[in-house]
Structure formats: structure tokens, C-alpha cells
XYZ file of C-alpha atoms in Angstrom:
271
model
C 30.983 287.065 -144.592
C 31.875 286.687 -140.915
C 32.117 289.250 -138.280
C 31.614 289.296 -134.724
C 31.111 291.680 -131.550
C 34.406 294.352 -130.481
C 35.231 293.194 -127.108
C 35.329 296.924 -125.452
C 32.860 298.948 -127.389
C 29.800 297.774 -126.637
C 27.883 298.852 -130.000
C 31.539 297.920 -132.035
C 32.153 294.817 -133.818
C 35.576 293.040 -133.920
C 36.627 289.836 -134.699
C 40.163 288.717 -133.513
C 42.906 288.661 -136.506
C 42.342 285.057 -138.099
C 45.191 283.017 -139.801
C 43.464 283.734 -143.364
C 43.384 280.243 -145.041
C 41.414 278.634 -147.933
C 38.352 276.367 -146.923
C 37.848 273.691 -149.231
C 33.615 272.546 -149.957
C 33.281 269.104 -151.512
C 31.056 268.923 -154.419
C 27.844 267.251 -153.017
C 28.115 263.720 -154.483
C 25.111 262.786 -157.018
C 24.068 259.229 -158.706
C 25.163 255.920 -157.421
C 28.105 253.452 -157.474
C 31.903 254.626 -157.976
C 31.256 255.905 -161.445
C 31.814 259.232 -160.302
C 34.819 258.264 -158.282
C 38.416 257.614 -158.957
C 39.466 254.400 -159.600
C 40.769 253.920 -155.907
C 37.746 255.720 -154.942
C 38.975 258.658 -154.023
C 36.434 262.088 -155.864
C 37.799 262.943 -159.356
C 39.662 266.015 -160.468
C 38.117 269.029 -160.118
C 35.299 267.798 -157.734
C 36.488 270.495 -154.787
C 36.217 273.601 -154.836
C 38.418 276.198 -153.183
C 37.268 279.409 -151.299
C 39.065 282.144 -150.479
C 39.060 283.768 -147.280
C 39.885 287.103 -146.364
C 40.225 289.067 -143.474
C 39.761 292.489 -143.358
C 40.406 294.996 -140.537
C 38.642 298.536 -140.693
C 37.713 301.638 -138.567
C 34.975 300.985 -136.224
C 32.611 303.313 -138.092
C 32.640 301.394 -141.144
C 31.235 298.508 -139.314
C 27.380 298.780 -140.456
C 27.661 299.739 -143.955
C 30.757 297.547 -144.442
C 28.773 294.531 -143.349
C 26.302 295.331 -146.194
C 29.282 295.786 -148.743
C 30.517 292.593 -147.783
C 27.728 290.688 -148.195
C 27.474 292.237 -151.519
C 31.121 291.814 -152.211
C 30.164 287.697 -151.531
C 27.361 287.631 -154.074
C 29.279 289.427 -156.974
C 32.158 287.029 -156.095
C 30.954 283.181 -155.254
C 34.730 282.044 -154.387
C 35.335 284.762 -151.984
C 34.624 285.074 -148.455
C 35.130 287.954 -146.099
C 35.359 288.268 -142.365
C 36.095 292.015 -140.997
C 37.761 292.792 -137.671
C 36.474 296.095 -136.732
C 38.066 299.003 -133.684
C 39.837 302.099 -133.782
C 42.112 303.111 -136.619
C 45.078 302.792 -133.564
C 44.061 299.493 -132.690
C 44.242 298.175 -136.233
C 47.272 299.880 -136.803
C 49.028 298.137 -133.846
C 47.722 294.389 -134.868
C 49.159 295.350 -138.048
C 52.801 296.450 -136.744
C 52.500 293.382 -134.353
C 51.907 291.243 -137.871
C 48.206 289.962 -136.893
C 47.270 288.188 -140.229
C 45.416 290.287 -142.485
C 44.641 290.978 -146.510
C 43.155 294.121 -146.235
C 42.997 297.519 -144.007
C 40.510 300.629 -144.012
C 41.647 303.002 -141.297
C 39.367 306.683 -140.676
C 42.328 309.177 -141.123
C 45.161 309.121 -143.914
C 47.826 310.070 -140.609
C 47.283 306.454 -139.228
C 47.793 304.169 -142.931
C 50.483 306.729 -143.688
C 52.284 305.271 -140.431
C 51.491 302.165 -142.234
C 53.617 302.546 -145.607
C 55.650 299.588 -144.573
C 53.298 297.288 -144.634
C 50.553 297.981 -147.501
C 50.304 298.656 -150.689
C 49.129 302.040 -152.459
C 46.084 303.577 -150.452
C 43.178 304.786 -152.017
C 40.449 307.171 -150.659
C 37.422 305.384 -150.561
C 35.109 307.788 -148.821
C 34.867 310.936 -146.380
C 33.141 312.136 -143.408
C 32.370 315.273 -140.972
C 31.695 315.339 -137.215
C 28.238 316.212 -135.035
C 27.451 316.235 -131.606
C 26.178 313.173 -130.212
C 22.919 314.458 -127.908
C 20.083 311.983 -126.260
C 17.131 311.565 -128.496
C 15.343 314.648 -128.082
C 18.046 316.784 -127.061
C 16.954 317.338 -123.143
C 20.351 319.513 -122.677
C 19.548 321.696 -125.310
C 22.988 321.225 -126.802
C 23.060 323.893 -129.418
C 26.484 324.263 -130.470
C 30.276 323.494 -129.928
C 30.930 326.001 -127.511
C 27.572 324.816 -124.845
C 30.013 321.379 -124.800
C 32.422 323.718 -122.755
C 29.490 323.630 -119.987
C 30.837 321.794 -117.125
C 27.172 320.719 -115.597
C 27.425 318.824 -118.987
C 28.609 315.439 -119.312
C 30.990 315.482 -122.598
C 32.296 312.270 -123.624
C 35.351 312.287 -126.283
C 37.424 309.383 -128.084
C 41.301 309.569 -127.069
C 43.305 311.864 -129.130
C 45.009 308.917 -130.270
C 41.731 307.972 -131.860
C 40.880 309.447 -135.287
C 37.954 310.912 -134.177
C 39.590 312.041 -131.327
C 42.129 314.129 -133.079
C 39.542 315.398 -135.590
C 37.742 316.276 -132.351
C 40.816 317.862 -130.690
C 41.470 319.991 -133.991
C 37.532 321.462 -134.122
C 37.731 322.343 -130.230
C 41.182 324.063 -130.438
C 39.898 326.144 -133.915
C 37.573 327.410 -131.773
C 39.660 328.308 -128.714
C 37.324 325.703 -126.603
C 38.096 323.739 -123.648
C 35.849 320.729 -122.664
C 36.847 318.459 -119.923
C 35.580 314.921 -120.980
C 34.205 312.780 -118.549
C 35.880 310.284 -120.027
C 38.010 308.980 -123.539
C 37.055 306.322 -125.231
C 39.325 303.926 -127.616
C 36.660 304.381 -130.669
C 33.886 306.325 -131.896
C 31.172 303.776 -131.365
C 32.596 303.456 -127.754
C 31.494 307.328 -127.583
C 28.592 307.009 -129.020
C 27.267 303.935 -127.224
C 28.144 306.642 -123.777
C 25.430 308.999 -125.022
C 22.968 306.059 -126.268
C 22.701 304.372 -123.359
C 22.831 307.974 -121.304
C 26.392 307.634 -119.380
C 27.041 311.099 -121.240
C 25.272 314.028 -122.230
C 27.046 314.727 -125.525
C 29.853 313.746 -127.586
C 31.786 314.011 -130.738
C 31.075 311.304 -133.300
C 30.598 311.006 -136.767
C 27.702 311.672 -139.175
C 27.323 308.364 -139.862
C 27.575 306.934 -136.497
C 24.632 308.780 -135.052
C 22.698 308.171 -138.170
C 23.225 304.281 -137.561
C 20.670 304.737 -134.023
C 17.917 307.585 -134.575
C 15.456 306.361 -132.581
C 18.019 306.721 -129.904
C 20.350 309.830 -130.458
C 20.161 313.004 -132.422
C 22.857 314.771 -133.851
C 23.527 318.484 -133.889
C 25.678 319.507 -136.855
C 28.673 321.334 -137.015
C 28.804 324.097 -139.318
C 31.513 323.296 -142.239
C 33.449 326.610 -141.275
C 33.980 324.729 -137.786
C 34.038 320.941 -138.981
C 36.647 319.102 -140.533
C 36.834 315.827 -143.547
C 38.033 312.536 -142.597
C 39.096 310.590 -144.909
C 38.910 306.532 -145.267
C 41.698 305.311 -147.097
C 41.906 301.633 -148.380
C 45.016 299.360 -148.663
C 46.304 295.991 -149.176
C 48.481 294.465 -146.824
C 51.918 293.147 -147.821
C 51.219 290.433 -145.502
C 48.409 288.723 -147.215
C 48.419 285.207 -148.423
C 45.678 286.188 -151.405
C 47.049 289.510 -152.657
C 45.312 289.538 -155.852
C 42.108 288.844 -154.128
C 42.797 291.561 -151.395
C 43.708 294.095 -154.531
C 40.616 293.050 -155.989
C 38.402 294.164 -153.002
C 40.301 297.005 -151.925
C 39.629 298.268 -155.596
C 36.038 297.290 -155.779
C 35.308 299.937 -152.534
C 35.622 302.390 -155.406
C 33.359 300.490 -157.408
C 29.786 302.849 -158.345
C 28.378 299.833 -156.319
C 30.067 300.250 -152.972
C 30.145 303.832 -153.610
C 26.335 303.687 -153.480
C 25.900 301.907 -150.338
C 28.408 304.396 -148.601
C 26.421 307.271 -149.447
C 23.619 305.881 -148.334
C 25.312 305.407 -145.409
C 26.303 309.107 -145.370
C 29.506 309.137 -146.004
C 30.774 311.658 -148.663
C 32.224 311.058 -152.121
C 36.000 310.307 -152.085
């Protein structure tokens, strides 16, 4: 498994669309002589052994416990590797339009893979989430609730409406007839959350799961379910990819009691 770090969000991790392609390992040679060569020397039949490599691109907030499913993914399945390109649902959804070469797709809202339809197969729900506020460790604003993020002493970060989590956002503030001026929008949730980690903000909107991935570093103040709403994570294959059985077979293992396991663990909720 192969990922590497999102270029803009500094805790995100992204890894630029790859041309997916098989990487062949020669056996390791054993013995002596040319008995276990071909009679021109060349390795027999069957000597090589093909990988398969594929790339999948998913919501930045899947980026911890996807790493771990991965690498789990890789152990159940020797001839499969995966490398995951992780940033906001929008992101992902333009490198897909623009026909970035992918197998696979996880986005954090069913509106975004719905705009998708063209280019994947059948989606699947793999997992859901809820929003908190994103507070320093310790809470030194004594952020309480959704409506003390309307204070404007208090430095509110939020993820662009175009963002998943910015929309979610968007929808819990307008429920509740609040208006917070963000001092500034970020292009994913970890981009947000990083803001209030490394103090730059006060507060923001982010996932469960995000906060829960740095607790020595922010808390998280929840949102009461009569205020909050469920994201959704659906799963697809691309039409795109060069290994769609392969892809299928991942995008189906996600529901798997195995990767269902490490998502809750995670804290995401049950599909």
C-alpha cells in the first residue's frame, strides 16, 4: 500500500492520480546452473509473478482508517496492491471528470458520486458520520454550543460549501437560523481541522472522526442529533479502471465485517 502527503492540507494525505499498471516481481532464482532456466536461458514459465496495482481516490477523512484497511486489504490479498489519493470529495470528483486514472472512488456525501453516475459503477454505502466542533485541547473559549460559533471575538474556521463538510456544515447553521462569519474556508476537512490544531482558529466544523484522529491536541464538542446531520460514504468502481474485477472486489470488501470493524473503531457509524 502506497500513499503519500495532500499537497494543501497540511494533516491530509494525497498522492497524485498514477497510471495504474501491473508490476511484475521475478521469482528469486534458487540452485545452480541453467537447470532452472529455459533452454536459451531465459526463466521458465510461470517463474514471474504479476501484481496488481490499484489506485484509489477517497475523501480526506478516510485517510487514517483507510490506510489501516489497506494494509489489511494487502495481507488478505498477496497479488494486490493499493495506493490511495486522498482530498476533498470536489477535488476527487474533478480528477475524475478530467479522467485522472483511477479503479476505485470513496467520496463523503452521496450528492458528489451521484454527479459521478457517468463514470462508476453501482455505489454502495460503506459507512456514516455526524459533525462536532473542533475546539483547542482544553477548550480555552469555552465553546459550548453551535450558536457561541456566531461570536465574532471567535475565530470560526469552515470548509467551502463546495466541500462535503462544508455543506453539511452550511445545512446545521441555517437549521438553526445561525450566522458565523469564517475566518476562512478551507478545500477539506482535515484542512479545518489542522486550523484549530495548530491554533490559527478557535473552532470549527469537522467530523467525529477527524477530531478523534488528534486528542491530545483538540477536543470536540458534540452536536446534539436534533441539530446534526449523517454523511454518508459511498463506494464505487470506476468505469475507467484497467483491473475492474479487482476494483469490484475491494469496493465490495469495504462492506466486509472486517473493514466494517476497523471503521467503527474509527467512529464512523454503521452503513
Amino acid at each position: 500500500m502506497a500513499s503519500s502527503p495532500l499537497s494543501r492540507p497540511p494533516r491530509g494525505r494525497a498522492l497524485p492520480a498514477v497510471v495504474t499498471a501491473a508490476v511484475l516481481i521475478p521469482l528469486a532464482a534458487c540452485g545452480g546452473g541453467d537447470k532452472d532456466k529455459g533452454g536459451d536461458g531465459s526463466a521458465p514459465a510461470g517463474s514471474e509473478k504479476k501484481n496488481t496495482q490499484l489506485t484509489v481516490v477517497a475523501a480526506a477523512s478516510l485517510t487514517d482508517v483507510f490506510e489501516q484497511a489497506g494494509k489489511a486489504y494487502e495481507k488478505e490479498h498477496p497479488g494486490v496492491r493499493i495506493g490511495f489519493s486522498f482530498a476533498g470529495s470536489q477535488e476527487l470528483a474533478a480528477q475524475v471528470k478530467q479522467g485522472a486514472p483511477a479503479d476505485a472512488l470513496v467520496t463523503a456525501d452521496t450528492k458528489t458520486m451521484d454527479g459521478l453516475a457517468a463514470e462508476t459503477g453501482e455505489p454502495t454505502v460503506i459507512a456514516k458520520n455526524r459533525l462536532v466542533i473542533a475546539v483547542e485541547e482544553g477548550n480555552p473559549k469555552k465553546v459550548g454550543s453551535l450558536k457561541d460559533l456566531t461570536d465574532e471575538q471567535l475565530k470560526v474556521v469552515l470548509a467551502a460549501e463546495e466541500v462535503p463538510v462544508g455543506r453539511y456544515g452550511q445545512q446545521i447553521l441555517d437549521a438553526q437560523q445561525l450566522r458565523v462569519k469564517p475566518v476562512s474556508q478551507e478545500v477539506s476537512v482535515r484542512a479545518v481541522l489542522s486550523k484549530v490544531e495548530l491554533g490559527e482558529a478557535d473552532a470549527g466544523l469537522v467530523y467525529k472522526t477527524d477530531a478523534e484522529t488528534v486528542p491530545d491536541k483538540v477536543d470536540a464538542v458534540d452536536i446534539p442529533d436534533a441539530q446534526n446531520v449523517v454523511a454518508s460514504y459511498p463506494a464505487a468502481t470506476l468505469k475507467g479502471s484497467e483491473h475492474a474485477k479487482e476494483a469490484d472486489a475491494f469496493v465490495r470488501w469495504l462492506s466486509s465485517d472486517e473493514a466494517q470493524e476497523l471503521l467503527r473503531k474509527a467512529g464512523f457509524q454503521q452503513p
